[in-house]
């Protein structure tokens, strides 16, 4: 406990390093008394404690105020306590019989999230899953089952050549799901986006008609609410209109953007989400719940169970002493399922909906501040000139040497190398962590995201200075 508490203190100390970087081969070979190889004989308690200290020592402090690397960042102490309690209870989510409190909590939270989406009138459904990729998989799985229930027994050979649509900036898990479900990645049609990264409805319509003309059978559209790189929101109302016209299932991947529904100032960006048939929402991203915590929400009750139910007689006996509706395990594709619910429930108790709202609004303010500061600096260039719509802010840093090279292929070749070099130095020094990537015809640029409750304005200023310090002579 003391080791853990000491690490938490270090995590929030802005002067501490985010990481003590070592290469994989160094960890494999072993470092000063820290050996990952396993022995046949037990080791002493002292050695185990040293191993615990070293494991944390060489890990990344994802709760550090200057950790901006992923969409899930920050360390919520209430959530952490929730995770500790969950591990202490050490149970499985498949039946009320062995997880009475957790299964009822899940029912309460799913109902709450469905109401926030706007499905208050209908009796909706859902389940917590191990991450957004699996939640997206559920969305597509249920979409296909709804259209073709025979898939469950007969398999893909009983179906026509089905296709689904996703924005070109949609999450890669949609293609992964198509591969896993036997639909095939060639049958995922990517829809063009506008310059801000939002799906163009006219292009979606065109793609659907084209697919039908080629003898393919569209069944599902995955819209994105908060894309990974640009933080873009697809126009959900327009997409819903098209889905209704063509009788297609509409899934919304709001893994990143779902938390914005809790902000009265910003929830309009997801306007139309209540018309979706299914929604992915990850509280472990914008809401800051410790990993992992993701929900798939389905508007029509009963579909999830009909699609996945196998009815194992040794788990789901119908003649138990309690209401077996709370044995939710057969809705899931897993048997063993971790309780991801308590930490979210406890945080919601501690903050209230308004506490989450205040936290999220603050991230939006920080993104706006960051954007305004960068806009004034001539050695930084924003990927989008307009004010950020979400907490993602994408930008390039131009070392003085590149300022005099005219825009074009030669400059791009050089600019491509800048972000990886700055990032490598940051990691080696352990001062900050921020992500970079190329996208389409845009060479490597930095992607700043705000989802860390420990981050303050001074950390944003520090990051800008740090990029300039590390990059000015490149």
Coordinates of C-alpha atoms in Angstrom, one line a residue:
X1 CA 0.0 0.0 0.0
X2 CA 2.8 2.4 0.8
X3 CA 4.5 1.6 -2.5
X4 CA 1.3 2.4 -4.4
X5 CA 0.6 5.6 -2.4
X6 CA 4.1 6.8 -3.0
X7 CA 3.7 6.2 -6.8
X8 CA 0.5 8.1 -6.8
X9 CA 2.1 11.1 -5.2
X10 CA 5.0 11.0 -7.7
X11 CA 2.4 10.7 -10.5
X12 CA 0.9 14.1 -9.6
X13 CA 4.2 15.7 -9.0
X14 CA 4.9 17.8 -12.1
X15 CA 8.6 17.8 -11.4
X16 CA 8.8 14.0 -11.6
X17 CA 9.6 12.2 -14.8
X18 CA 6.7 10.7 -16.8
X19 CA 8.9 7.6 -17.5
X20 CA 12.3 6.2 -17.1
X21 CA 12.7 4.9 -20.7
X22 CA 14.4 1.6 -21.5
X23 CA 14.4 -0.4 -24.7
X24 CA 12.6 -3.8 -24.8
X25 CA 15.8 -5.8 -25.0
X26 CA 17.0 -4.1 -21.8
X27 CA 13.9 -5.1 -19.9
X28 CA 14.2 -8.7 -21.2
X29 CA 17.9 -8.9 -20.2
X30 CA 17.1 -7.5 -16.8
X31 CA 17.9 -4.2 -15.0
X32 CA 19.7 -3.6 -11.6
X33 CA 18.1 -6.4 -9.6
X34 CA 14.9 -6.4 -11.7
X35 CA 14.7 -9.7 -13.5
X36 CA 11.5 -10.6 -15.5
X37 CA 12.4 -14.3 -15.9
X38 CA 10.5 -16.8 -13.7
X39 CA 12.1 -19.4 -11.4
X40 CA 11.0 -22.8 -10.1
X41 CA 11.5 -21.8 -6.5
X42 CA 9.6 -19.1 -4.5
X43 CA 11.4 -15.8 -3.9
X44 CA 11.5 -13.8 -0.7
X45 CA 8.9 -11.2 0.3
X46 CA 11.6 -8.5 0.2
X47 CA 12.4 -9.4 -3.5
X48 CA 8.7 -9.3 -4.4
X49 CA 8.4 -5.8 -2.9
X50 CA 11.4 -4.6 -4.8
X51 CA 9.9 -6.1 -8.0
X52 CA 6.7 -4.1 -7.3
X53 CA 8.7 -0.9 -6.9
X54 CA 10.7 -1.6 -10.1
X55 CA 7.6 -2.5 -12.1
X56 CA 6.2 1.0 -11.3
X57 CA 9.6 2.6 -11.7
X58 CA 9.9 1.5 -15.4
X59 CA 6.2 2.1 -16.2
X60 CA 4.6 5.2 -17.7
X61 CA 2.9 7.6 -15.3
X62 CA -0.3 8.0 -17.3
X63 CA -1.8 10.3 -14.6
X64 CA 1.1 12.8 -14.8
X65 CA -0.2 16.3 -15.6
X66 CA 2.0 16.3 -18.8
X67 CA 0.9 13.0 -20.2
X68 CA -1.2 13.8 -23.3
X69 CA -0.4 10.7 -25.3
X70 CA -3.7 8.8 -25.5
X71 CA -7.4 9.6 -25.3
X72 CA -7.5 7.8 -21.9
X73 CA -5.2 9.6 -19.5
X74 CA -5.2 10.8 -15.9
X75 CA -5.6 9.0 -12.7
X76 CA -8.8 9.5 -10.8
X77 CA -8.2 8.5 -7.2
X78 CA -11.9 7.6 -6.5
X79 CA -11.9 5.4 -9.7
X80 CA -8.7 3.8 -8.4
X81 CA -10.3 3.0 -5.1
X82 CA -13.2 1.5 -7.1
X83 CA -10.7 -0.7 -9.0
X84 CA -9.1 -1.8 -5.7
X85 CA -12.5 -2.8 -4.3
X86 CA -13.4 -4.6 -7.5
X87 CA -10.2 -6.7 -7.3
X88 CA -10.9 -7.4 -3.6
X89 CA -14.4 -8.7 -4.5
X90 CA -12.9 -10.7 -7.4
X91 CA -16.1 -12.0 -9.0
X92 CA -17.4 -12.7 -12.5
X93 CA -20.2 -10.6 -14.1
X94 CA -22.2 -13.5 -15.6
X95 CA -24.8 -14.1 -12.9
X96 CA -26.6 -12.2 -10.2
X97 CA -25.9 -15.3 -8.1
X98 CA -22.2 -14.5 -7.7
X99 CA -22.2 -10.7 -8.5
X100 CA -25.5 -9.4 -7.0
X101 CA -24.4 -5.8 -6.4
X102 CA -22.4 -5.4 -9.6
X103 CA -25.0 -6.8 -11.9
X104 CA -27.7 -4.5 -10.5
X105 CA -25.3 -1.5 -10.6
X106 CA -24.7 -2.3 -14.3
X107 CA -28.4 -2.3 -15.0
X108 CA -28.7 1.1 -13.2
X109 CA -25.8 2.7 -15.1
X110 CA -26.9 1.3 -18.5
X111 CA -30.3 2.8 -18.0
X112 CA -28.8 6.1 -17.0
X113 CA -26.5 6.2 -20.1
X114 CA -29.4 5.3 -22.4
X115 CA -31.5 8.1 -20.9
X116 CA -28.6 10.6 -21.5
X117 CA -28.5 9.4 -25.2
X118 CA -32.2 10.2 -25.4
X119 CA -33.7 6.7 -25.2
X120 CA -35.7 7.4 -22.0
X121 CA -39.0 6.3 -23.5
X122 CA -37.9 3.0 -24.8
X123 CA -36.6 0.1 -22.7
X124 CA -33.1 0.0 -24.1
X125 CA -30.4 -2.5 -23.5
X126 CA -26.6 -2.8 -23.3
X127 CA -23.6 -4.4 -21.6
X128 CA -20.1 -3.3 -20.5
X129 CA -17.3 -4.7 -22.6
X130 CA -13.5 -4.9 -22.6
X131 CA -13.0 -1.7 -24.6
X132 CA -14.4 0.3 -27.5
X133 CA -13.2 -2.1 -30.2
X134 CA -15.3 -4.9 -28.7
X135 CA -18.2 -2.5 -28.2
X136 CA -18.0 -1.7 -31.9
X137 CA -17.9 -5.4 -32.7
X138 CA -21.1 -5.9 -30.7
X139 CA -22.8 -3.0 -32.6
X140 CA -22.0 -4.7 -36.0
X141 CA -22.8 -8.2 -34.7
X142 CA -26.3 -7.1 -33.5
X143 CA -26.9 -5.1 -36.7
X144 CA -26.3 -8.2 -38.8
X145 CA -28.4 -10.4 -36.5
X146 CA -31.3 -8.0 -36.7
X147 CA -31.3 -8.1 -40.5
X148 CA -30.4 -11.8 -40.8
X149 CA -31.3 -13.8 -37.6
X150 CA -30.4 -17.0 -39.5
X151 CA -26.7 -16.0 -39.3
X152 CA -26.6 -17.4 -35.8
X153 CA -27.2 -21.0 -36.9
X154 CA -26.4 -21.1 -40.6
X155 CA -23.4 -18.9 -40.7
X156 CA -22.3 -16.5 -43.5
X157 CA -23.0 -18.9 -46.4
X158 CA -26.8 -18.3 -45.8
X159 CA -26.3 -14.5 -46.4
X160 CA -26.0 -12.3 -49.5
X161 CA -22.8 -10.3 -50.0
X162 CA -23.3 -7.8 -47.1
X163 CA -21.4 -4.5 -46.8
X164 CA -21.1 -1.8 -44.2
X165 CA -20.1 1.8 -44.3
X166 CA -17.7 3.9 -42.1
X167 CA -16.1 7.3 -42.4
X168 CA -12.5 7.2 -43.8
X169 CA -11.5 8.6 -40.4
X170 CA -13.5 6.0 -38.5
X171 CA -11.7 3.8 -36.0
X172 CA -9.7 0.8 -37.3
X173 CA -11.8 -1.5 -35.0
X174 CA -14.6 -1.4 -37.6
X175 CA -12.4 -3.2 -40.1
X176 CA -11.2 -5.6 -37.4
X177 CA -14.8 -6.4 -36.5
X178 CA -15.6 -7.1 -40.2
X179 CA -12.6 -9.5 -40.3
X180 CA -13.6 -11.3 -37.1
X181 CA -17.3 -11.6 -38.1
X182 CA -16.4 -13.2 -41.4
X183 CA -17.8 -10.1 -43.4
X184 CA -14.3 -9.3 -44.7
X185 CA -12.4 -6.0 -44.7
X186 CA -13.1 -5.6 -48.5
X187 CA -16.8 -5.3 -47.6
X188 CA -16.1 -2.2 -45.4
X189 CA -16.7 0.8 -47.6
X190 CA -14.9 4.0 -46.4
X191 CA -16.9 7.2 -47.0
X192 CA -15.2 10.4 -47.9
X193 CA -15.0 13.2 -45.3
X194 CA -14.9 17.0 -45.6
X195 CA -11.7 18.9 -44.7
X196 CA -12.6 18.8 -41.0
X197 CA -12.8 15.0 -41.0
X198 CA -16.6 14.7 -40.9
X199 CA -18.4 12.2 -43.1
X200 CA -20.1 13.8 -46.1
X201 CA -23.7 12.6 -46.3
X202 CA -24.0 12.9 -50.1
X203 CA -20.9 10.6 -50.4
X204 CA -22.6 8.1 -48.1
X205 CA -25.7 8.1 -50.2
X206 CA -23.6 7.7 -53.4
X207 CA -21.7 4.8 -51.9
X208 CA -24.9 3.0 -50.8
X209 CA -26.4 3.3 -54.3
X210 CA -23.2 2.2 -55.9
X211 CA -23.0 -0.9 -53.7
X212 CA -26.6 -1.9 -54.5
X213 CA -25.9 -1.4 -58.2
X214 CA -22.9 -3.8 -57.9
X215 CA -25.1 -6.5 -56.3
X216 CA -24.0 -5.9 -52.7
X217 CA -26.4 -5.7 -49.8
X218 CA -25.8 -2.8 -47.4
X219 CA -26.9 -3.5 -43.8
X220 CA -25.1 -1.0 -41.5
X221 CA -23.5 2.5 -41.2
X222 CA -21.0 3.3 -38.5
X223 CA -20.9 7.0 -37.8
X224 CA -18.2 8.5 -35.6
X225 CA -18.8 11.0 -32.7
X226 CA -15.3 12.2 -31.9
X227 CA -12.8 10.7 -34.3
X228 CA -9.4 9.5 -32.9
X229 CA -7.1 12.0 -34.6
X230 CA -9.2 15.1 -35.5
X231 CA -11.9 14.8 -32.9
X232 CA -14.5 15.2 -35.6
X233 CA -18.3 14.6 -35.2
X234 CA -20.1 13.1 -38.2
X235 CA -23.5 14.8 -39.0
X236 CA -25.7 12.3 -37.2
X237 CA -29.1 13.6 -38.3
X238 CA -28.2 13.5 -42.0
X239 CA -26.8 10.0 -41.6
X240 CA -29.9 8.9 -39.7
X241 CA -32.1 10.2 -42.5
X242 CA -30.1 8.1 -45.0
X243 CA -30.2 5.0 -42.8
X244 CA -34.0 5.3 -42.5
X245 CA -34.4 5.7 -46.3
X246 CA -32.4 2.6 -47.0
X247 CA -33.5 0.7 -43.9
X248 CA -29.9 0.4 -42.5
X249 CA -28.8 -0.1 -38.9
X250 CA -27.1 3.0 -37.6
X251 CA -24.2 2.5 -35.1
X252 CA -22.5 5.5 -33.6
X253 CA -18.9 5.0 -32.3
X254 CA -18.9 7.6 -29.5
X255 CA -16.1 5.9 -27.6
X256 CA -14.3 9.2 -27.4
X257 CA -17.1 11.7 -27.8
X258 CA -19.8 10.1 -25.7
X259 CA -18.7 11.9 -22.6
X260 CA -19.6 15.2 -24.2
X261 CA -23.3 14.3 -23.7
X262 CA -22.7 15.2 -20.1
X263 CA -21.9 18.8 -21.0
X264 CA -24.9 21.1 -21.5
X265 CA -22.6 23.5 -23.4
X266 CA -21.3 20.9 -25.9
X267 CA -23.8 18.0 -26.1
X268 CA -25.3 19.6 -29.3
X269 CA -22.3 18.3 -31.2
X270 CA -23.9 14.8 -30.9
X271 CA -27.3 16.0 -31.9
X272 CA -29.1 13.1 -33.6
X273 CA -27.5 10.3 -31.6
X274 CA -30.8 9.3 -30.1
X275 CA -31.8 8.2 -33.6
X276 CA -29.0 5.6 -33.6
X277 CA -29.7 1.9 -33.2
X278 CA -26.6 1.3 -31.2
X279 CA -23.9 3.4 -29.5
X280 CA -20.4 2.7 -28.2
X281 CA -19.4 4.9 -25.3
X282 CA -16.1 4.6 -23.3
X283 CA -16.2 6.2 -19.8
X284 CA -12.5 5.4 -19.6
X285 CA -11.8 8.1 -22.2
X286 CA -13.3 11.6 -21.6
X287 CA -14.9 10.8 -18.3
X288 CA -11.5 9.6 -16.9
X289 CA -12.6 6.2 -15.4
X290 CA -9.6 3.9 -14.9
X291 CA -9.0 1.4 -17.7
X292 CA -11.0 -0.3 -18.9
X293 CA -14.6 0.8 -19.0
X294 CA -16.6 0.7 -22.2
X295 CA -20.3 0.2 -22.9
X296 CA -22.3 -0.9 -25.9
X297 CA -25.8 0.5 -25.8
X298 CA -28.6 -1.0 -28.0
X299 CA -31.9 0.8 -28.5
X300 CA -34.0 -2.3 -29.0
X301 CA -34.3 -4.5 -25.9
X302 CA -33.8 -8.3 -26.3
X303 CA -31.7 -8.2 -29.4
X304 CA -28.4 -8.5 -27.6
X305 CA -29.6 -11.6 -25.7
X306 CA -31.3 -13.2 -28.8
X307 CA -28.1 -12.7 -30.8
X308 CA -25.6 -14.1 -28.2
X309 CA -27.6 -16.5 -26.0
X310 CA -26.5 -20.1 -25.9
X311 CA -28.1 -21.0 -22.6
X312 CA -25.5 -23.0 -20.7
X313 CA -27.4 -25.2 -18.3
X314 CA -24.8 -25.0 -15.6
X315 CA -24.9 -21.2 -15.4
X316 CA -28.3 -20.0 -16.5
X317 CA -30.8 -22.3 -14.8
X318 CA -34.3 -20.8 -15.2
X319 CA -35.5 -22.1 -11.8
X320 CA -33.2 -20.1 -9.5
X321 CA -34.5 -18.5 -6.3
X322 CA -34.3 -14.9 -7.7
X323 CA -35.4 -13.0 -10.8
X324 CA -33.1 -14.5 -13.5
X325 CA -33.5 -11.4 -15.7
X326 CA -30.4 -10.2 -13.8
X327 CA -28.3 -13.1 -15.1
X328 CA -27.0 -10.9 -17.9
X329 CA -24.1 -13.2 -18.9
X330 CA -25.7 -14.6 -22.0
X331 CA -26.0 -11.2 -23.6
X332 CA -22.2 -11.1 -23.7
X333 CA -19.8 -12.9 -26.1
X334 CA -17.6 -13.6 -23.1
X335 CA -18.2 -16.1 -20.3
X336 CA -15.7 -14.6 -17.8
X337 CA -16.3 -10.9 -17.6
X338 CA -14.5 -8.4 -15.3
X339 CA -16.6 -6.1 -13.2
X340 CA -15.8 -2.7 -14.8
X341 CA -18.9 -1.1 -13.3
X342 CA -18.1 -0.2 -9.7
X343 CA -15.3 2.3 -10.4
X344 CA -17.7 4.2 -12.8
X345 CA -20.6 4.0 -10.3
X346 CA -18.3 5.3 -7.4
X347 CA -17.0 8.2 -9.5
X348 CA -20.5 9.2 -10.5
X349 CA -21.5 9.1 -6.8
X350 CA -18.5 11.3 -5.9
X351 CA -18.8 13.8 -8.7
X352 CA -22.4 13.7 -9.7
X353 CA -23.3 14.4 -13.4
X354 CA -22.5 18.0 -12.9
X355 CA -19.0 17.2 -11.6
X356 CA -18.3 15.3 -14.9
X357 CA -19.7 18.2 -16.8
X358 CA -17.4 20.7 -15.1
X359 CA -14.4 18.5 -15.7
X360 CA -15.2 18.1 -19.4
X361 CA -15.9 21.8 -19.9
X362 CA -12.5 22.5 -18.5
X363 CA -10.9 20.3 -21.1
X364 CA -12.7 22.1 -23.8
X365 CA -11.5 25.5 -22.4
X366 CA -7.9 24.2 -22.3
X367 CA -8.2 23.1 -25.9
X368 CA -9.4 26.5 -26.9
X369 CA -6.5 28.1 -24.9
X370 CA -4.0 25.9 -26.6
X371 CA -5.4 26.6 -30.0
X372 CA -5.3 30.4 -29.4
X373 CA -1.7 30.3 -28.2
X374 CA -0.5 28.2 -31.2
X375 CA -2.3 30.5 -33.6
X376 CA -0.2 33.4 -32.6
X377 CA 3.1 31.6 -32.9
X378 CA 4.8 31.7 -36.3
X379 CA 6.8 28.5 -35.8
X380 CA 3.6 26.4 -35.2
X381 CA 1.0 25.7 -37.8
X382 CA -2.5 24.3 -37.1
X383 CA -3.8 21.5 -39.2
X384 CA -7.2 23.3 -39.0
X385 CA -7.5 27.0 -38.8
X386 CA -10.9 26.9 -37.1
X387 CA -11.5 26.7 -33.4
X388 CA -11.3 23.1 -32.1
X389 CA -14.7 21.3 -32.0
X390 CA -13.4 18.8 -29.3
X391 CA -10.3 18.5 -27.2
X392 CA -8.1 17.3 -30.1
X393 CA -5.8 20.0 -31.4
X394 CA -3.5 19.0 -34.4
X395 CA -0.5 21.0 -35.4
X396 CA 3.0 21.0 -36.9
X397 CA 6.1 22.5 -35.4
X398 CA 8.5 24.2 -37.9
X399 CA 12.1 24.5 -36.9
X400 CA 13.7 27.8 -38.1
X401 CA 15.6 25.9 -40.7
X402 CA 12.4 24.8 -42.5
X403 CA 10.8 28.3 -42.5
X404 CA 12.7 29.4 -45.6
X405 CA 11.9 26.3 -47.7
X406 CA 8.9 26.9 -49.9
X407 CA 5.8 24.7 -49.4
X408 CA 6.0 21.5 -51.4
X409 CA 7.5 18.0 -51.6
X410 CA 11.0 18.9 -50.3
X411 CA 9.7 20.7 -47.2
X412 CA 7.2 17.8 -46.5
X413 CA 10.1 15.3 -46.6
X414 CA 11.9 17.2 -43.9
X415 CA 8.8 18.1 -41.9
X416 CA 7.8 14.4 -41.8
X417 CA 10.9 13.7 -39.6
X418 CA 10.4 16.6 -37.1
X419 CA 7.6 15.2 -34.8
X420 CA 9.1 11.7 -34.4
X421 CA 12.5 13.3 -33.4
X422 CA 10.9 15.7 -30.9
X423 CA 8.8 12.8 -29.4
X424 CA 11.8 10.5 -29.2
X425 CA 13.8 13.2 -27.2
X426 CA 10.8 13.8 -24.9
X427 CA 10.5 10.1 -24.1
X428 CA 14.2 9.8 -23.5
X429 CA 14.2 12.8 -21.1
X430 CA 10.8 11.8 -19.7
X431 CA 9.4 15.4 -19.7
X432 CA 6.1 15.0 -21.6
X433 CA 4.2 12.6 -23.8
X434 CA 2.2 13.6 -26.9
X435 CA 1.1 11.6 -29.9
X436 CA 1.9 12.2 -33.6
X437 CA 0.8 10.6 -36.9
X438 CA 0.5 11.3 -40.6
X439 CA -3.0 11.4 -42.1
X440 CA -3.9 11.2 -45.8
X441 CA -1.7 13.7 -47.6
X442 CA -0.7 15.4 -44.3
X443 CA 2.8 14.5 -43.1
X444 CA 3.5 13.7 -39.4
X445 CA 1.8 16.2 -37.1
X446 CA 1.3 16.3 -33.4
X447 CA -2.1 15.5 -31.9
X448 CA -2.8 17.1 -28.5
X449 CA -5.8 15.8 -26.5
X450 CA -7.1 17.0 -23.2
X451 CA -8.7 14.3 -21.0
X452 CA -6.4 14.4 -18.0
X453 CA -7.9 16.1 -14.9
X454 CA -4.4 16.9 -13.5
X455 CA -3.4 19.1 -16.5
X456 CA -3.4 22.9 -16.0
X457 CA -2.7 25.9 -18.2
X458 CA 0.9 26.0 -17.1
X459 CA 1.4 22.4 -18.4
X460 CA 0.1 23.5 -21.8
X461 CA 2.6 26.4 -21.8
X462 CA 5.4 24.0 -20.7
X463 CA 4.6 21.6 -23.6
X464 CA 4.9 24.4 -26.2
X465 CA 8.2 25.6 -24.7
X466 CA 9.5 22.0 -24.6
X467 CA 8.6 21.4 -28.3
X468 CA 10.5 24.5 -29.2
X469 CA 13.5 23.7 -27.0
X470 CA 13.8 20.2 -28.4
X471 CA 13.0 21.2 -32.0
X472 CA 14.7 24.5 -32.7
X473 CA 18.0 23.1 -34.0
X474 CA 16.5 20.2 -36.0

